[in-house]
Each structure stands twice: as C-alpha cells, then as structure tokens.
Tab-separated table of C-alpha atoms in Angstrom:
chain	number	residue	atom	x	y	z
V	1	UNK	CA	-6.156	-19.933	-11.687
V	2	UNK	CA	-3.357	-22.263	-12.659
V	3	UNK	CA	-4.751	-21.881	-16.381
V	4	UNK	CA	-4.063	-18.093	-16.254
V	5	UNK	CA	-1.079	-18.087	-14.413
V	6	UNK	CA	-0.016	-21.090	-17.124
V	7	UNK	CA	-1.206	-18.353	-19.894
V	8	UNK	CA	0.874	-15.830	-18.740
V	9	UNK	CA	3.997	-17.815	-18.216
V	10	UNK	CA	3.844	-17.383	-14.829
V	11	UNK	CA	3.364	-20.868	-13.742
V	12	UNK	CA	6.088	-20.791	-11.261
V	13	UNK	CA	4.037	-19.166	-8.663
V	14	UNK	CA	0.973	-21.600	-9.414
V	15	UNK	CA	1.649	-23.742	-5.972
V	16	UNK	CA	1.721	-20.286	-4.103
V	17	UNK	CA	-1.740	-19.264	-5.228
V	18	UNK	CA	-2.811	-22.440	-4.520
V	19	UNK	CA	-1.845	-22.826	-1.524
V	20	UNK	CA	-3.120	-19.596	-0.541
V	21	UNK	CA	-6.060	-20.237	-2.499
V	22	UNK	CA	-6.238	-17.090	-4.415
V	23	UNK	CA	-8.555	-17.206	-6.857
V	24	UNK	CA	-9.177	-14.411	-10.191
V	25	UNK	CA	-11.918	-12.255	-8.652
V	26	UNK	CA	-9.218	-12.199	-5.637
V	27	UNK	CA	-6.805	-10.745	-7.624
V	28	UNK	CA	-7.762	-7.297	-8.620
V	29	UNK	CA	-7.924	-6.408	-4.888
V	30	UNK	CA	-4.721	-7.307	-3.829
V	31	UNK	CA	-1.728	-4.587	-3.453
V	32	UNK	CA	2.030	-4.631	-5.112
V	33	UNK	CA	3.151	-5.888	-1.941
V	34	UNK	CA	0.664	-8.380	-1.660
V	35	UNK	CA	1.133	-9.673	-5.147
V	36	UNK	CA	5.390	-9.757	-4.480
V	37	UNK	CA	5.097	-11.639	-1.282
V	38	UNK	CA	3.184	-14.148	-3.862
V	39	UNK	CA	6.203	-14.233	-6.000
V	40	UNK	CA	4.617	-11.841	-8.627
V	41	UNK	CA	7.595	-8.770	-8.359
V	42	UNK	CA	7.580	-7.404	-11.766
V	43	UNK	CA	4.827	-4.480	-12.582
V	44	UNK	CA	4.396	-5.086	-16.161
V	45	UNK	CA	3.418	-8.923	-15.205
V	46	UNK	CA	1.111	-7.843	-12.400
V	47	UNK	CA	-0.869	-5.418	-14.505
V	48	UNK	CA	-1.311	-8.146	-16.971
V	49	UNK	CA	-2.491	-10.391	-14.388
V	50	UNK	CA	-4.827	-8.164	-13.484
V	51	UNK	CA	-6.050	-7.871	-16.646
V	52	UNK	CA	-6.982	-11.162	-17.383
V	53	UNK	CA	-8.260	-12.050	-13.999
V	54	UNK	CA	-10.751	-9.513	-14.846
V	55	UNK	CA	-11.840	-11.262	-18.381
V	56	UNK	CA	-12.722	-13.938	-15.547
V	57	UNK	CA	-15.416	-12.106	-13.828
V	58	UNK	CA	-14.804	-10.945	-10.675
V	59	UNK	CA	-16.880	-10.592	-7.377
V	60	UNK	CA	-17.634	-6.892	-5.501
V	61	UNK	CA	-15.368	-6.136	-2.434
V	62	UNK	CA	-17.454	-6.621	0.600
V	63	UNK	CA	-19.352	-3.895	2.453
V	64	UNK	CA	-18.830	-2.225	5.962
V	65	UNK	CA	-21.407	-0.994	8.290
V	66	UNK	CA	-22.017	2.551	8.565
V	67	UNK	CA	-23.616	4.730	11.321
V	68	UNK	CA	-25.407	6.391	8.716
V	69	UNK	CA	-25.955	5.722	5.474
V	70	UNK	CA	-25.785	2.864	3.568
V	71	UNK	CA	-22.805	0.428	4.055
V	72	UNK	CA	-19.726	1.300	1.685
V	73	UNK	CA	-17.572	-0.857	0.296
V	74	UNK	CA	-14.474	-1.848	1.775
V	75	UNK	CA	-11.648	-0.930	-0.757
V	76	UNK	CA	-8.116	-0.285	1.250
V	77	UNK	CA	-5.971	2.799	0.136
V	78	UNK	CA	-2.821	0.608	-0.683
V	79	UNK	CA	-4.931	-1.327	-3.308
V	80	UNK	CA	-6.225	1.932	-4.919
V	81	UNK	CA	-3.353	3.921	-4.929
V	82	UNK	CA	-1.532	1.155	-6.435
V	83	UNK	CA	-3.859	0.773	-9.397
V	84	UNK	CA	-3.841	4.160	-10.250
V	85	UNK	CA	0.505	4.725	-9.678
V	86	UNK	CA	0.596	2.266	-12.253
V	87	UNK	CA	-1.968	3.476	-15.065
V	88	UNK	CA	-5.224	1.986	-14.850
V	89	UNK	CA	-7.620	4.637	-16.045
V	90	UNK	CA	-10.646	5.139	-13.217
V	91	UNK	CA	-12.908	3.318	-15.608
V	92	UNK	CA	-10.563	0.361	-15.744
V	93	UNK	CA	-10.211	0.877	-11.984
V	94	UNK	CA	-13.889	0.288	-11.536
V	95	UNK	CA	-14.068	-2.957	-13.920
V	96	UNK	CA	-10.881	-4.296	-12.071
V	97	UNK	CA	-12.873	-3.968	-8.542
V	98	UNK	CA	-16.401	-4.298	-9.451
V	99	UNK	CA	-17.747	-1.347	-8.213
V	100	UNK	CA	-19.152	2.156	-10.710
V	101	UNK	CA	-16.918	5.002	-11.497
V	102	UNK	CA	-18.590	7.244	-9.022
V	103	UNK	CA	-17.058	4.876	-6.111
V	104	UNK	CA	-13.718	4.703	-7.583
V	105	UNK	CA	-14.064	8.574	-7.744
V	106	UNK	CA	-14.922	9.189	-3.989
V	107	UNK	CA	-13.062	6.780	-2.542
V	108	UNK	CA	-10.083	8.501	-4.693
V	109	UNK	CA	-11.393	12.297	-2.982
V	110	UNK	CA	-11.259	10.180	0.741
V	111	UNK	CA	-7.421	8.936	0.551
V	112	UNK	CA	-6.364	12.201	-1.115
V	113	UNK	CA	-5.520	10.537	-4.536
V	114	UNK	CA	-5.351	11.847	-7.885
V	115	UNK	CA	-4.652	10.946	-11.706
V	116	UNK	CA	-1.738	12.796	-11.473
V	117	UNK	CA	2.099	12.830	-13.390
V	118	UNK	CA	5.186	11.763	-11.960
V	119	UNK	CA	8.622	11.933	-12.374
V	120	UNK	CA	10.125	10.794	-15.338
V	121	UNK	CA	13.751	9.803	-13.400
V	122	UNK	CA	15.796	7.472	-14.316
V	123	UNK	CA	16.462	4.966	-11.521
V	124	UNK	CA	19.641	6.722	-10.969
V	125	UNK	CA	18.368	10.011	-10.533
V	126	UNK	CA	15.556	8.967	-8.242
V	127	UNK	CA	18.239	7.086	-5.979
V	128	UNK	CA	20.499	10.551	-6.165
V	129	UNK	CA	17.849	12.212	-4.783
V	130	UNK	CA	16.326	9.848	-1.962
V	131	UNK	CA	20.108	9.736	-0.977
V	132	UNK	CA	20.249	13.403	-0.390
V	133	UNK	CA	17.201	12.883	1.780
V	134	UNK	CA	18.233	10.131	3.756
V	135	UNK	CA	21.826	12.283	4.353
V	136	UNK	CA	19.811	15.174	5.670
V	137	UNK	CA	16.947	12.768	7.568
V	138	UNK	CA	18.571	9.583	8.318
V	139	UNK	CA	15.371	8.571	10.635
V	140	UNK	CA	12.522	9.360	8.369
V	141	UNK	CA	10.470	6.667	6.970
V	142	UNK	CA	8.955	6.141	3.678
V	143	UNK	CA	5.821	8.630	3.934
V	144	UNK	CA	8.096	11.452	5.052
V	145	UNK	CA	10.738	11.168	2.356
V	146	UNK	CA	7.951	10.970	0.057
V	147	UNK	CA	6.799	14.150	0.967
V	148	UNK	CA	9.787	16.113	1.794
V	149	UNK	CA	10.985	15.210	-2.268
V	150	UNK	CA	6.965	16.755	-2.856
V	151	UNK	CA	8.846	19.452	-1.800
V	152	UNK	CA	11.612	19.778	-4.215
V	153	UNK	CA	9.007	19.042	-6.931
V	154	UNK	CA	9.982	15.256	-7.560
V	155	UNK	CA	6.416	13.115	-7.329
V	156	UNK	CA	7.230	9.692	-8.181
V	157	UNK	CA	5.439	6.418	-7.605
V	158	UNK	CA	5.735	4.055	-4.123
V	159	UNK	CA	7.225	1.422	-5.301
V	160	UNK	CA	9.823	3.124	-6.906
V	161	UNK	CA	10.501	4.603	-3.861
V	162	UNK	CA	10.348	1.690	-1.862
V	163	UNK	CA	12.501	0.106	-4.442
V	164	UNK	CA	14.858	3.043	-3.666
V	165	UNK	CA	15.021	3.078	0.676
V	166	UNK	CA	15.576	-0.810	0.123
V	167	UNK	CA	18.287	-0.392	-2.132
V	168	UNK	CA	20.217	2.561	-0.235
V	169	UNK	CA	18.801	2.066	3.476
V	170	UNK	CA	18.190	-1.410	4.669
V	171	UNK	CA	19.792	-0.468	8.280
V	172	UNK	CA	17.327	2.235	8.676
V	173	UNK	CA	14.227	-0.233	7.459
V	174	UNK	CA	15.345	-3.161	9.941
V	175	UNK	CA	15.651	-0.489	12.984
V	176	UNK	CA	12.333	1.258	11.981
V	177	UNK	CA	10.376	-2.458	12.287
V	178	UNK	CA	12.443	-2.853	15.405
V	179	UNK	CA	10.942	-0.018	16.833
V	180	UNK	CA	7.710	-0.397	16.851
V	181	UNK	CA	5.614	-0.042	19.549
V	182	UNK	CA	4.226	-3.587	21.032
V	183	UNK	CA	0.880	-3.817	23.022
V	184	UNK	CA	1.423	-4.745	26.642
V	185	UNK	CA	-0.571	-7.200	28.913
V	186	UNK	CA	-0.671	-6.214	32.651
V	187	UNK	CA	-2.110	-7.486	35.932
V	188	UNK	CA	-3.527	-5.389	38.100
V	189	UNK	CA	-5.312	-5.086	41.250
V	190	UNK	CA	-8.662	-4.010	40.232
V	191	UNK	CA	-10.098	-1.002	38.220
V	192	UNK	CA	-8.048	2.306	38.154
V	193	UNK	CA	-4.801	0.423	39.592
V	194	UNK	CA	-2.839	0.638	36.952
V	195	UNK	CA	-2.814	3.463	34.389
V	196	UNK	CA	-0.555	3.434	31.049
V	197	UNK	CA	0.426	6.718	29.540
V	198	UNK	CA	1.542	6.579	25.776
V	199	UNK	CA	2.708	9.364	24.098
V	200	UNK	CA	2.790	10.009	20.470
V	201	UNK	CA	5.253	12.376	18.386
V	202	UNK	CA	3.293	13.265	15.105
V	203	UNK	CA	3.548	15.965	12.587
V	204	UNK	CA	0.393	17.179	13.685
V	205	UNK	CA	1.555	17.593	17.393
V	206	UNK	CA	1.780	15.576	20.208
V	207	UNK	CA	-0.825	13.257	21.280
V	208	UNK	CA	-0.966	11.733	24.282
V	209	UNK	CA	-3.163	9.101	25.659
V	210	UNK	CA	-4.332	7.813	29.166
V	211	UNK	CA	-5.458	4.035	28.567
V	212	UNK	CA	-6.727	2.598	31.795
C-alpha cells in the first residue's frame, strides 16, 4: 500500500493506512467520507486511488444471509452512490468492487440510483441556492435540502452539498448531532413493568413504537 500511495504522491497519509491497515482490495469499498477521515479529501486523488488499487487485484465484498435465495453481497449505498456521483461507468463500478454488471445494476434499482446529470453550478451558485434553503428551512438536514433543491430542478452531487451545509451551516450540523436520540438502559421490576414509548416524526407519517 505504501508503494501506491508513494506512486501517487500521496505518501503523507501512508502511516494512516497503516495503522488502520487498509490494504488495495480495501479500497474500492470505502466511501468519500471514509477515504477523508483517512486524510484522502480531494476527489480527483481518490478516484485515482481507486484506480490503481484496482490494477492490484481486489477481493469480492462479503455476502449476507438471505431468507430466501442465495446470499447477496453486502455493498452499502454510501459506497455506490459515491462511485457513480463521481463518474465511474457501471462497468468500471463492477471491476472496482469485484462483483458482474448485473449486481452493480440491481443493487443501483434497490437504493434508487441512476447514471444520471447534475448541475453544472459553480460553487457559488450551488451555495446561493442551499442558502435560500437553509433561510426558508433552517432545521432540515442534508437529505431534505437535497430534495427540496430536486424540486427547483438543481440535482447536484453529495459532497458538493455537504461541502456546501459545512461551509454555510455548521451551527445547524453541531445541533443536529446533538440531537440525536440515545438508547436508554433501565431497571425494572420484572416483565411488563416498565414500558418506553418513542415516537417518530417522518415524512411518511408518524410512527410510533411501544418497546417493552
């Protein structure tokens, strides 16, 4: 790995890949975010990572158990989606993971992803835009302002628009994580004590859930 990295001139993240002992068939299946928190940030250097990871050989993603048919392999949206907002053409897809074209293709039809065009914005435009969101939705998160500028016609990748909410709303980020809801531990009694009631505000309506 260091040999690649050294290749690449990208030798200043070597320790962090060894240390985390990621290796080239490793590579292919990890996401943007996955690859910055390694100290890889730039997209251009990623994708030729990537690449010649790939020249490398690289192993297939392992399989999950199914309760009917055969197992499938376990490739996670965020890596997918990710090759494909930055270019990779499906057969390039399937070479980078190690699985056919068919997979790539199904799995694509499962998350609801496409080879599709986005925006050409300039990184000016794009934050004129999510700021107009933000104004009019100060609480949304990243999925929701993704889809409400769907809405106004404006597709463009992620990143970019994680790029974007970083740049022009880190307050709302930090009170978003702090937020989240937290399992909780109880003692109780005996069976049927204790009941916790969680509710859940979605899109798709409310959901609400009895866990004993």
């Amino acid at each position: 790995m260091h040999g690649i990295l050294n290749k690449l001139g990208l030798n200043g993240v070597s320790e962090t890949f060894e240390r985390e002992k990621i290796t080239p068939d490793i590579v292919s299946k990890l996401s943007a975010h996955e690859m910055e928190m390694l100290g890889i940030s730039n997209r251009n250097d990623m994708m030729r990572l990537r690449i010649e990871c790939n020249k490398h050989g690289c192993f297939q993603p392992s399989k999950d158990a199914s309760l009917c048919g055969a197992p499938k392999f376990n490739i996670p949206k965020i890596v997918l989606e990710n090759l494909v907002e930055n270019g990779f053409k499906i057969i390039d897809i399937a070479r980078l993971l190690a699985v056919s074209e068919r997979t790539v293709y199904r799995r694509m039809m499962r998350y609801g992803l496409t080879k599709q065009s986005f925006s050409t914005l300039t990184d000016d435009n794009r934050d004129g835009h999510v700021t107009e969101v933000i104004k009019e939705f100060p609480f949304c998160g990243e999925n929701m302002i993704m889809q409400l500028l769907r809405q106004k016609g404006i597709n463009i990748q992620r990143y970019r628009l994680r790029e974007s909410i970083q740049i022009l709303n880190p307050k709302g980020i930090s009170e978003r994580k702090r937020g989240r809801l937290h399992s909780r531990v109880y003692e109780d009694a005996g069976p049927n004590h204790l009941w916790h009631i969680q509710t859940i505000n979605s899109s798709a309506g409310d959901l609400l859930l009895l866990e004993e």
